[in-house]
Amino acid sequence: MASMCKWTFLQAMCLVVSLSVALPENYEDDIDVNFGPNYLNEITEEDQMEGETPTPSPEPCKGSVFTKWDKLFTMLENSQMKENMLLQYADDIIKVELQSLREEMLQFVAQYGGSCASAVENSVRRAGIQTETRLQNALDRVREVSADQSAQHDVALQQLLAASVNQTTRLERLENECLKLGGRGQASQAKSVQARHLMQEVTETENGGRLEKTLAGISSELQTIREQLTLYTKSVFANSFPSGCDTGLLFPTRSSTAHAEVSPKTPFQTNAVTICLWVKPTQVLNKTILFSYSTTGNAYELQLVLNGRSVFFTVDGETHLVQALGAAQEGHWVHICAVWSSQQGLASLWVNGQQAASSPGVAEGHELRSKGRILLGQEYGRFFRHLSIPDTFDAELAFTGKMTGVNMWDRVLDSKEISQQARLDGSGCGIRGNVVAWGVSDIEPKGGVKLIY
C-alpha cells in the first residue's frame, strides 16, 4: 500500500512539471499562435489590408467586430484560465493523495500499532515470568542447601553431644582412678590409666568389627582427651601441691599472730642471694609479706612482698627494690624467685620460670649480715627488738593462703635452675637451697598456721 501511494505521488509531480514547461515563461514576448480555420477570430488578408488603409468606424447598430488585439487578449485570458485550472487540478490531486496517504498511515498504525504494543507487553511479561521463575528456583535451591546444612549441623551436634557424654564418663573413671593416687606421680599415673582405658576401648571396637573411625578422627579424639587431661591436671594441682611438693603451710586468716619461723641450716654472710617459693594467695591486698629476713642492725634486710597482684623485692629497705607487675592471682599457684647480687646491685624477679623484671643499682656493694631470723607471712618491722619475737604483729601485713617449696641460696641461680623449679607438674621440690631447704630446714608454724599434707 505504501509503494502504490508513492507511485501515485510521483505521477502527479511529473504532470505538474510537464505543464509548467509547456506554458510560456513571459507573456510580454511575441506569441506565435496557430489557430485552425474553424476559429471565428481568424485574421484574413482583407483584414490585413484594412489595417493598412484606414476604414470608417462601424455603425453603432451592427454587431461587434473583434480586432486582433481583442483576440489576443481573449487568447491570453483563456491560457491564464487553463493554467489556473491545471494548477488547481494538480493541487487537488496532491491534497487528495496526501489525505489518502495520511489515512492509510493512520489505518496502518491503528491496525499494527496495537499488535506491536501487545507484542512488547507480551515480551516483557514473558521476561518477568522467566525472571520470577529463576528467582523462585534459586530460592528453592537455597532452602534445600540450608535444610541440608541444618541437618548436617544437627547430626554434628548430636555427635558432639554423644562424644561429650562419652568423654564425661571417661573423665569420671579417670578421676576415680586419680583420686586413689597420692603424692608424687599423680599426673603420670592418671595418664597411664587414661591410656589403658583408651587402648581397651579401641581393642574392643576392633574385636567387634565396628572400627569406623579414620586416622583423622582418632587424632582429633586424642587431641580432645589431651586437652581435657590438661584441664584435669590443672584442677588436680589446684587442690594439691605443685612441683611434686608433698607438704605445705596453710595461713587460714589474717591475724596479728599468724606466721612461721624458719631456722637456716647454717649461719651465712653473703653478697648474693636467691629466694624461691610457691604461693597460692587466698586474697591479694595492698601489702602482704611473703618472706622477710631481719638482723639486729636492720629489720628489713630482705623482703619479698605481694602488693595487689604485683610482687616487690627489697634489699636493705624499701628504697632499694625491683617490681614485677601482674605476677600473682587469687586462687592460683605461682612460683616466684628473687635474685640479688651486690656487684652492680643487679636484682631480678622471676615468675613461673620467666624473668619478669630486673633492675641494676639495688643496694650495690651491700653485704647481708649473718645470724638473722626468717619469717614467712609476716615481718618484724617496728616490733623488732634485738630479735626477740613479739607476741603480736601487724595484722594488715599478714599473708592468707598456701605456701610451699621455700628455698634460699647464698648465690645467684641461673635461668635453667630457676625454670626447673617452676614446672607445675615437675619435681622442683627436690631441688633444695643451701641456706633454707624445704623439707629439711626447721619450720615452726605459729598463730594458727598449719602444716598440711
Tab-separated table of C-alpha atoms in Angstrom:
chain	number	residue	atom	x	y	z
A	1	MET	CA	0.000	0.000	0.000
A	2	ALA	CA	2.784	2.445	0.781
A	3	SER	CA	4.505	1.707	-2.566
A	4	MET	CA	1.256	2.481	-4.511
A	5	CYS	CA	0.926	5.844	-2.717
A	6	LYS	CA	4.473	6.724	-3.647
A	7	TRP	CA	3.890	5.817	-7.309
A	8	THR	CA	0.715	7.985	-7.492
A	9	PHE	CA	2.512	10.939	-5.934
A	10	LEU	CA	5.359	10.663	-8.479
A	11	GLN	CA	2.890	10.619	-11.396
A	12	ALA	CA	1.233	13.812	-10.127
A	13	MET	CA	4.553	15.585	-9.785
A	14	CYS	CA	5.601	14.643	-13.339
A	15	LEU	CA	2.319	16.044	-14.695
A	16	VAL	CA	2.801	19.366	-12.905
A	17	VAL	CA	6.372	19.692	-14.195
A	18	SER	CA	5.366	18.929	-17.787
A	19	LEU	CA	2.589	21.530	-17.714
A	20	SER	CA	4.866	24.185	-16.280
A	21	VAL	CA	7.383	23.623	-19.074
A	22	ALA	CA	4.728	23.750	-21.790
A	23	LEU	CA	3.352	27.169	-20.698
A	24	PRO	CA	5.124	30.379	-21.832
A	25	GLU	CA	7.526	31.793	-19.315
A	26	ASN	CA	6.970	35.539	-20.235
A	27	TYR	CA	3.689	36.855	-21.590
A	28	GLU	CA	5.189	40.176	-22.794
A	29	ASP	CA	7.102	38.399	-25.598
A	30	ASP	CA	5.626	37.849	-29.092
A	31	ILE	CA	3.311	34.844	-29.200
A	32	ASP	CA	3.015	32.767	-32.292
A	33	VAL	CA	-0.349	31.053	-32.111
A	34	ASN	CA	-1.624	28.922	-34.947
A	35	PHE	CA	-5.387	28.589	-34.848
A	36	GLY	CA	-7.314	26.322	-37.124
A	37	PRO	CA	-9.603	27.575	-39.913
A	38	ASN	CA	-12.737	26.953	-37.833
A	39	TYR	CA	-11.994	29.680	-35.232
A	40	LEU	CA	-14.031	32.910	-35.584
A	41	ASN	CA	-11.128	35.107	-34.605
A	42	GLU	CA	-9.071	34.278	-37.721
A	43	ILE	CA	-7.398	37.343	-39.393
A	44	THR	CA	-7.830	37.267	-43.171
A	45	GLU	CA	-5.924	39.034	-45.873
A	46	GLU	CA	-8.766	41.536	-46.229
A	47	ASP	CA	-8.396	42.420	-42.573
A	48	GLN	CA	-4.722	42.959	-43.077
A	49	MET	CA	-5.449	45.221	-45.997
A	50	GLU	CA	-7.927	47.098	-43.909
A	51	GLY	CA	-5.243	47.619	-41.370
A	52	GLU	CA	-3.100	49.270	-43.954
A	53	THR	CA	-5.820	51.654	-45.148
A	54	PRO	CA	-7.997	53.406	-42.638
A	55	THR	CA	-11.621	52.444	-42.751
A	56	PRO	CA	-14.563	54.285	-41.437
A	57	SER	CA	-15.838	53.328	-37.940
A	58	PRO	CA	-18.588	50.739	-37.899
A	59	GLU	CA	-22.118	51.644	-37.488
A	60	PRO	CA	-23.473	51.601	-33.973
A	61	CYS	CA	-26.252	49.120	-34.618
A	62	LYS	CA	-24.068	46.438	-36.269
A	63	GLY	CA	-22.539	43.526	-34.351
A	64	SER	CA	-19.191	43.932	-32.666
A	65	VAL	CA	-16.192	43.027	-34.733
A	66	PHE	CA	-13.096	41.670	-32.878
A	67	THR	CA	-9.785	43.154	-33.667
A	68	LYS	CA	-6.562	41.240	-33.448
A	69	TRP	CA	-5.807	42.773	-30.048
A	70	ASP	CA	-9.174	41.652	-28.711
A	71	LYS	CA	-8.489	38.209	-29.978
A	72	LEU	CA	-5.019	38.300	-28.439
A	73	PHE	CA	-6.336	39.315	-25.029
A	74	THR	CA	-9.071	36.705	-25.251
A	75	MET	CA	-6.500	34.013	-26.055
A	76	LEU	CA	-4.351	35.252	-23.181
A	77	GLU	CA	-7.263	35.042	-20.792
A	78	ASN	CA	-8.047	31.565	-21.970
A	79	SER	CA	-4.434	30.476	-21.447
A	80	GLN	CA	-4.363	32.011	-17.950
A	81	MET	CA	-7.602	30.263	-17.091
A	82	LYS	CA	-6.294	26.936	-18.353
A	83	GLU	CA	-3.112	27.355	-16.326
A	84	ASN	CA	-5.099	28.154	-13.183
A	85	MET	CA	-7.285	25.145	-13.814
A	86	LEU	CA	-4.279	22.888	-14.238
A	87	LEU	CA	-2.651	24.239	-11.087
A	88	GLN	CA	-5.861	23.829	-9.154
A	89	TYR	CA	-6.234	20.322	-10.506
A	90	ALA	CA	-2.627	19.423	-9.523
A	91	ASP	CA	-3.147	20.932	-6.082
A	92	ASP	CA	-6.352	18.968	-5.621
A	93	ILE	CA	-4.659	15.768	-6.757
A	94	ILE	CA	-1.762	16.305	-4.303
A	95	LYS	CA	-4.151	17.112	-1.451
A	96	VAL	CA	-6.248	14.076	-2.206
A	97	GLU	CA	-3.205	11.830	-2.459
A	98	LEU	CA	-1.686	13.209	0.774
A	99	GLN	CA	-5.012	12.790	2.545
A	100	SER	CA	-5.234	9.246	1.252
A	101	LEU	CA	-1.665	8.601	2.317
A	102	ARG	CA	-2.406	10.008	5.770
A	103	GLU	CA	-5.483	7.863	6.114
A	104	GLU	CA	-3.555	4.811	5.026
A	105	MET	CA	-0.798	5.562	7.556
A	106	LEU	CA	-3.360	6.068	10.311
A	107	GLN	CA	-5.026	2.843	9.307
A	108	PHE	CA	-1.645	1.077	9.348
A	109	VAL	CA	-0.832	2.447	12.788
A	110	ALA	CA	-4.298	1.567	14.037
A	111	GLN	CA	-4.020	-1.916	12.576
A	112	TYR	CA	-0.474	-2.822	13.546
A	113	GLY	CA	0.270	-0.451	16.456
A	114	GLY	CA	-1.859	-2.453	18.866
A	115	SER	CA	-0.220	-5.688	17.809
A	116	CYS	CA	3.275	-4.158	18.321
A	117	ALA	CA	2.346	-2.871	21.766
A	118	SER	CA	0.797	-6.222	22.559
A	119	ALA	CA	3.948	-7.982	21.366
A	120	VAL	CA	6.141	-5.734	23.530
A	121	GLU	CA	3.856	-6.245	26.508
A	122	ASN	CA	3.884	-9.998	25.968
A	123	SER	CA	7.686	-9.992	25.718
A	124	VAL	CA	8.009	-8.016	28.942
A	125	ARG	CA	5.509	-10.290	30.651
A	126	ARG	CA	7.355	-13.405	29.479
A	127	ALA	CA	10.698	-11.927	30.641
A	128	GLY	CA	9.155	-11.123	34.038
A	129	ILE	CA	7.732	-14.635	34.350
A	130	GLN	CA	11.084	-16.179	33.440
A	131	THR	CA	12.925	-13.968	35.931
A	132	GLU	CA	10.437	-14.797	38.668
A	133	THR	CA	10.765	-18.499	37.859
A	134	ARG	CA	14.548	-18.331	38.046
A	135	LEU	CA	14.426	-16.446	41.349
A	136	GLN	CA	11.997	-18.973	42.756
A	137	ASN	CA	14.264	-21.826	41.647
A	138	ALA	CA	17.244	-20.093	43.246
A	139	LEU	CA	15.290	-19.625	46.482
A	140	ASP	CA	14.267	-23.283	46.430
A	141	ARG	CA	17.903	-24.326	45.977
A	142	VAL	CA	18.978	-22.042	48.815
A	143	ARG	CA	16.282	-23.533	51.049
A	144	GLU	CA	17.387	-27.038	50.135
A	145	VAL	CA	21.039	-26.258	50.842
A	146	SER	CA	20.078	-24.549	54.117
A	147	ALA	CA	17.990	-27.540	55.115
A	148	ASP	CA	20.865	-29.917	54.280
A	149	GLN	CA	23.334	-27.814	56.244
A	150	SER	CA	20.915	-27.593	59.174
A	151	ALA	CA	20.539	-31.359	59.124
A	152	GLN	CA	24.316	-31.784	58.991
A	153	HIS	CA	24.721	-29.360	61.881
A	154	ASP	CA	22.129	-31.264	63.890
A	155	VAL	CA	23.944	-34.530	63.215
A	156	ALA	CA	27.280	-32.924	64.160
A	157	LEU	CA	25.774	-31.533	67.359
A	158	GLN	CA	24.365	-34.946	68.224
A	159	GLN	CA	27.760	-36.490	67.617
A	160	LEU	CA	29.427	-33.835	69.753
A	161	LEU	CA	26.869	-34.396	72.499
A	162	ALA	CA	27.440	-38.139	72.392
A	163	ALA	CA	31.214	-37.587	72.403
A	164	SER	CA	30.844	-35.181	75.325
A	165	VAL	CA	28.845	-37.733	77.308
A	166	ASN	CA	31.400	-40.394	76.454
A	167	GLN	CA	34.286	-38.151	77.476
A	168	THR	CA	32.489	-37.219	80.692
A	169	THR	CA	32.162	-40.879	81.544
A	170	ARG	CA	35.815	-41.455	80.771
A	171	LEU	CA	36.872	-38.478	82.856
A	172	GLU	CA	34.748	-39.688	85.767
A	173	ARG	CA	36.507	-43.041	85.624
A	174	LEU	CA	39.840	-41.254	85.286
A	175	GLU	CA	39.028	-39.034	88.251
A	176	ASN	CA	38.112	-42.033	90.384
A	177	GLU	CA	41.420	-43.615	89.473
A	178	CYS	CA	43.363	-40.411	90.126
A	179	LEU	CA	41.719	-39.847	93.497
A	180	LYS	CA	43.186	-43.165	94.605
A	181	LEU	CA	46.639	-41.870	93.785
A	182	GLY	CA	48.577	-39.645	96.169
A	183	GLY	CA	51.791	-37.700	96.455
A	184	ARG	CA	54.150	-37.668	93.541
A	185	GLY	CA	53.491	-39.143	90.155
A	186	GLN	CA	49.765	-38.363	90.108
A	187	ALA	CA	49.820	-36.875	86.624
A	188	SER	CA	51.824	-39.731	85.079
A	189	GLN	CA	49.648	-42.386	86.717
A	190	ALA	CA	46.489	-40.633	85.581
A	191	LYS	CA	47.822	-40.544	82.017
A	192	SER	CA	48.618	-44.280	82.242
A	193	VAL	CA	45.101	-45.107	83.454
A	194	GLN	CA	43.547	-42.996	80.661
A	195	ALA	CA	45.813	-44.627	78.084
A	196	ARG	CA	44.827	-48.108	79.309
A	197	HIS	CA	41.143	-47.259	79.091
A	198	LEU	CA	41.589	-45.871	75.575
A	199	MET	CA	43.562	-48.910	74.383
A	200	GLN	CA	40.949	-51.234	75.929
A	201	GLU	CA	38.096	-49.426	74.110
A	202	VAL	CA	39.988	-49.455	70.792
A	203	THR	CA	40.695	-53.184	71.209
A	204	GLU	CA	37.061	-53.954	71.954
A	205	THR	CA	35.993	-51.948	68.907
A	206	GLU	CA	38.416	-53.837	66.664
A	207	ASN	CA	37.323	-57.226	68.031
A	208	GLY	CA	33.676	-56.353	67.410
A	209	GLY	CA	34.375	-55.392	63.822
A	210	ARG	CA	32.962	-51.878	64.368
A	211	LEU	CA	36.126	-49.832	63.727
A	212	GLU	CA	34.770	-46.972	61.587
A	213	LYS	CA	36.892	-44.093	62.703
A	214	THR	CA	39.567	-42.815	60.396
A	215	LEU	CA	43.057	-41.769	61.408
A	216	ALA	CA	41.979	-38.111	61.437
A	217	GLY	CA	39.076	-38.891	63.787
A	218	ILE	CA	41.341	-40.782	66.172
A	219	SER	CA	43.861	-37.919	66.142
A	220	SER	CA	41.090	-35.424	66.894
A	221	GLU	CA	39.799	-37.538	69.761
A	222	LEU	CA	43.287	-37.889	71.197
A	223	GLN	CA	43.734	-34.131	70.983
A	224	THR	CA	40.456	-33.626	72.838
A	225	ILE	CA	41.495	-36.125	75.506
A	226	ARG	CA	44.859	-34.387	75.835
A	227	GLU	CA	43.192	-31.016	76.361
A	228	GLN	CA	40.742	-32.440	78.881
A	229	LEU	CA	43.578	-34.212	80.672
A	230	THR	CA	45.489	-30.924	80.838
A	231	LEU	CA	42.478	-29.194	82.363
A	232	TYR	CA	42.014	-32.041	84.811
A	233	THR	CA	45.699	-31.963	85.703
A	234	LYS	CA	45.431	-28.265	86.433
A	235	SER	CA	42.380	-28.956	88.569
A	236	VAL	CA	44.211	-31.689	90.480
A	237	PHE	CA	47.192	-29.416	91.090
A	238	ALA	CA	44.869	-26.635	92.224
A	239	ASN	CA	43.690	-28.906	95.044
A	240	SER	CA	47.154	-30.243	95.871
A	241	PHE	CA	50.746	-29.007	95.904
A	242	PRO	CA	52.705	-28.128	92.742
A	243	SER	CA	56.070	-29.317	91.501
A	244	GLY	CA	55.999	-32.582	93.434
A	245	CYS	CA	55.822	-30.977	96.881
A	246	ASP	CA	54.095	-33.201	99.453
A	247	THR	CA	53.718	-30.684	102.287
A	248	GLY	CA	52.812	-27.031	102.661
A	249	LEU	CA	51.853	-24.244	105.006
A	250	LEU	CA	48.266	-23.019	105.354
A	251	PHE	CA	47.711	-19.437	106.502
A	252	PRO	CA	43.932	-19.549	107.116
A	253	THR	CA	43.202	-15.995	108.281
A	254	ARG	CA	44.749	-12.557	108.520
A	255	SER	CA	45.689	-12.267	112.156
A	256	SER	CA	48.304	-10.497	114.257
A	257	THR	CA	49.831	-13.787	115.362
A	258	ALA	CA	49.830	-15.911	112.216
A	259	HIS	CA	53.369	-16.540	110.956
A	260	ALA	CA	56.014	-19.251	110.551
A	261	GLU	CA	59.627	-19.138	111.769
A	262	VAL	CA	62.394	-20.659	109.664
A	263	SER	CA	65.771	-21.615	111.063
A	264	PRO	CA	68.592	-21.507	108.470
A	265	LYS	CA	70.664	-24.639	108.085
A	266	THR	CA	73.866	-22.727	108.767
A	267	PRO	CA	74.695	-19.100	109.593
A	268	PHE	CA	75.655	-17.165	106.495
A	269	GLN	CA	77.152	-13.837	105.415
A	270	THR	CA	77.000	-13.225	101.691
A	271	ASN	CA	76.973	-10.667	98.884
A	272	ALA	CA	74.405	-12.586	96.784
A	273	VAL	CA	71.147	-14.387	97.434
A	274	THR	CA	68.345	-16.298	95.638
A	275	ILE	CA	64.937	-16.901	97.260
A	276	CYS	CA	62.332	-19.171	95.608
A	277	LEU	CA	58.885	-20.257	96.803
A	278	TRP	CA	55.418	-21.353	95.648
A	279	VAL	CA	52.418	-19.325	96.882
A	280	LYS	CA	48.669	-19.527	96.337
A	281	PRO	CA	47.120	-16.367	97.797
A	282	THR	CA	43.556	-16.503	99.018
A	283	GLN	CA	43.244	-12.744	98.769
A	284	VAL	CA	45.566	-10.148	97.230
A	285	LEU	CA	45.654	-6.860	99.147
A	286	ASN	CA	47.811	-3.745	99.169
A	287	LYS	CA	50.750	-5.189	101.124
A	288	THR	CA	51.229	-8.797	102.142
A	289	ILE	CA	54.523	-10.184	103.447
A	290	LEU	CA	55.665	-13.460	101.927
A	291	PHE	CA	59.284	-13.673	103.125
A	292	SER	CA	61.330	-11.435	105.411
A	293	TYR	CA	64.887	-11.658	106.732
A	294	SER	CA	65.888	-9.387	109.621
A	295	THR	CA	69.102	-8.853	111.565
A	296	THR	CA	69.917	-6.972	114.720
A	297	GLY	CA	71.072	-3.973	112.712
A	298	ASN	CA	68.352	-3.969	110.034
A	299	ALA	CA	64.811	-5.329	110.311
A	300	TYR	CA	64.404	-5.029	106.504
A	301	GLU	CA	67.469	-6.809	105.138
A	302	LEU	CA	65.419	-8.858	102.666
A	303	GLN	CA	61.701	-8.775	101.925
A	304	LEU	CA	59.504	-10.451	99.332
A	305	VAL	CA	56.128	-8.687	99.302
A	306	LEU	CA	52.806	-9.013	97.485
A	307	ASN	CA	51.253	-5.648	96.654
A	308	GLY	CA	47.940	-6.349	94.977
A	309	ARG	CA	48.807	-8.564	92.023
A	310	SER	CA	52.388	-7.231	91.885
A	311	VAL	CA	55.492	-8.586	93.592
A	312	PHE	CA	58.136	-6.399	95.297
A	313	PHE	CA	61.644	-7.497	96.256
A	314	THR	CA	63.556	-5.150	98.571
A	315	VAL	CA	67.149	-5.280	99.788
A	316	ASP	CA	68.288	-3.146	102.741
A	317	GLY	CA	64.970	-1.310	102.986
A	318	GLU	CA	62.161	-0.238	100.669
A	319	THR	CA	64.315	2.358	98.909
A	320	HIS	CA	66.073	-0.448	97.036
A	321	LEU	CA	63.578	-2.621	95.220
A	322	VAL	CA	62.555	-4.311	91.964
A	323	GLN	CA	58.896	-4.780	90.957
A	324	ALA	CA	57.053	-7.315	88.761
A	325	LEU	CA	53.527	-6.302	87.746
A	326	GLY	CA	50.607	-8.737	87.446
A	327	ALA	CA	52.553	-11.681	88.846
A	328	ALA	CA	50.029	-13.099	91.333
A	329	GLN	CA	46.400	-14.132	91.035
A	330	GLU	CA	43.936	-15.172	93.718
A	331	GLY	CA	43.351	-18.913	93.968
A	332	HIS	CA	46.228	-19.891	91.645
A	333	TRP	CA	49.679	-21.264	92.374
A	334	VAL	CA	52.559	-19.049	91.256
A	335	HIS	CA	56.302	-19.660	91.520
A	336	ILE	CA	58.360	-16.611	92.491
A	337	CYS	CA	62.136	-16.282	92.614
A	338	ALA	CA	64.045	-13.185	93.805
A	339	VAL	CA	67.727	-12.860	92.823
A	340	TRP	CA	70.223	-10.232	94.029
A	341	SER	CA	73.964	-9.607	93.790
A	342	SER	CA	75.832	-6.760	95.452
A	343	GLN	CA	78.080	-6.484	92.401
A	344	GLN	CA	76.493	-3.646	90.389
A	345	GLY	CA	73.416	-4.153	92.608
A	346	LEU	CA	71.685	-6.287	89.958
A	347	ALA	CA	68.299	-7.562	91.195
A	348	SER	CA	65.625	-9.501	89.303
A	349	LEU	CA	62.257	-11.191	89.784
A	350	TRP	CA	61.259	-14.432	88.083
A	351	VAL	CA	57.623	-15.529	87.742
A	352	ASN	CA	56.829	-19.130	86.752
A	353	GLY	CA	60.341	-19.638	85.426
A	354	GLN	CA	60.443	-16.464	83.300
A	355	GLN	CA	62.251	-13.242	84.153
A	356	ALA	CA	59.538	-10.647	84.808
A	357	ALA	CA	61.612	-7.652	85.977
A	358	SER	CA	65.210	-6.621	86.631
A	359	SER	CA	66.961	-3.506	87.868
A	360	PRO	CA	70.618	-2.512	88.437
A	361	GLY	CA	71.882	-0.397	91.329
A	362	VAL	CA	69.794	-2.120	94.024
A	363	ALA	CA	71.835	-1.902	97.249
A	364	GLU	CA	75.041	-2.018	95.273
A	365	GLY	CA	78.007	-3.075	97.464
A	366	HIS	CA	75.739	-4.105	100.361
A	367	GLU	CA	76.542	-7.217	102.375
A	368	LEU	CA	73.935	-9.365	104.118
A	369	ARG	CA	74.670	-9.906	107.783
A	370	SER	CA	74.522	-13.303	109.408
A	371	LYS	CA	72.683	-14.538	112.496
A	372	GLY	CA	69.371	-13.147	111.386
A	373	ARG	CA	65.814	-14.504	111.559
A	374	ILE	CA	63.497	-15.548	108.743
A	375	LEU	CA	59.715	-15.168	108.968
A	376	LEU	CA	57.112	-16.444	106.487
A	377	GLY	CA	53.839	-14.497	106.140
A	378	GLN	CA	54.929	-11.648	108.443
A	379	GLU	CA	57.722	-9.175	109.274
A	380	TYR	CA	59.291	-7.930	112.473
A	381	GLY	CA	59.085	-4.292	111.485
A	382	ARG	CA	58.666	-1.826	114.336
A	383	PHE	CA	58.077	-4.725	116.751
A	384	PHE	CA	61.641	-5.935	116.222
A	385	ARG	CA	63.708	-5.648	119.427
A	386	HIS	CA	67.023	-7.464	119.444
A	387	LEU	CA	65.486	-10.394	117.569
A	388	SER	CA	63.065	-11.104	120.384
A	389	ILE	CA	59.816	-12.428	118.931
A	390	PRO	CA	56.854	-10.186	119.831
A	391	ASP	CA	53.512	-11.540	120.907
A	392	THR	CA	51.676	-9.841	118.044
A	393	PHE	CA	52.443	-8.475	114.590
A	394	ASP	CA	50.696	-6.085	112.214
A	395	ALA	CA	47.583	-7.970	111.089
A	396	GLU	CA	47.295	-5.784	107.966
A	397	LEU	CA	50.508	-7.302	106.612
A	398	ALA	CA	49.600	-10.949	107.275
A	399	PHE	CA	49.508	-13.389	104.360
A	400	THR	CA	46.500	-15.658	103.731
A	401	GLY	CA	46.714	-18.691	101.504
A	402	LYS	CA	49.065	-21.612	100.935
A	403	MET	CA	52.851	-21.713	100.672
A	404	THR	CA	55.311	-24.471	99.810
A	405	GLY	CA	58.742	-25.104	98.280
A	406	VAL	CA	60.538	-22.308	100.192
A	407	ASN	CA	64.274	-22.404	99.427
A	408	MET	CA	67.177	-19.951	99.820
A	409	TRP	CA	70.733	-19.894	98.383
A	410	ASP	CA	73.716	-17.684	99.132
A	411	ARG	CA	74.451	-17.351	95.399
A	412	VAL	CA	72.797	-16.346	92.139
A	413	LEU	CA	70.927	-19.148	90.362
A	414	ASP	CA	70.926	-19.219	86.589
A	415	SER	CA	67.793	-19.325	84.428
A	416	LYS	CA	67.900	-23.095	83.913
A	417	GLU	CA	67.979	-23.795	87.644
A	418	ILE	CA	65.075	-21.424	88.216
A	419	SER	CA	62.941	-22.834	85.388
A	420	GLN	CA	63.411	-26.407	86.669
A	421	GLN	CA	61.846	-25.416	89.980
A	422	ALA	CA	58.961	-23.583	88.331
A	423	ARG	CA	57.460	-26.581	86.487
A	424	LEU	CA	53.969	-27.135	87.812
A	425	ASP	CA	53.976	-30.864	87.106
A	426	GLY	CA	57.686	-31.367	87.695
A	427	SER	CA	59.761	-32.282	90.706
A	428	GLY	CA	61.114	-28.862	91.648
A	429	CYS	CA	60.665	-29.518	95.314
A	430	GLY	CA	63.521	-31.980	95.052
A	431	ILE	CA	65.848	-29.003	94.397
A	432	ARG	CA	66.759	-27.562	97.811
A	433	GLY	CA	68.681	-24.467	98.880
A	434	ASN	CA	71.914	-24.462	100.885
A	435	VAL	CA	70.645	-21.848	103.374
A	436	VAL	CA	66.961	-22.798	103.619
A	437	ALA	CA	65.894	-26.195	102.274
A	438	TRP	CA	62.205	-27.077	102.088
A	439	GLY	CA	61.565	-30.345	103.919
A	440	VAL	CA	64.937	-30.198	105.658
A	441	SER	CA	65.164	-26.864	107.497
A	442	ASP	CA	63.223	-26.446	110.715
A	443	ILE	CA	59.961	-24.542	110.103
A	444	GLU	CA	57.703	-23.748	113.082
A	445	PRO	CA	54.115	-22.642	112.307
A	446	LYS	CA	52.523	-20.295	114.864
A	447	GLY	CA	49.347	-18.297	115.414
A	448	GLY	CA	47.016	-20.755	113.651
A	449	VAL	CA	49.281	-21.534	110.705
A	450	LYS	CA	49.149	-25.243	109.898
A	451	LEU	CA	51.496	-27.687	108.229
A	452	ILE	CA	49.339	-29.619	105.739
A	453	TYR	CA	49.980	-32.759	103.677
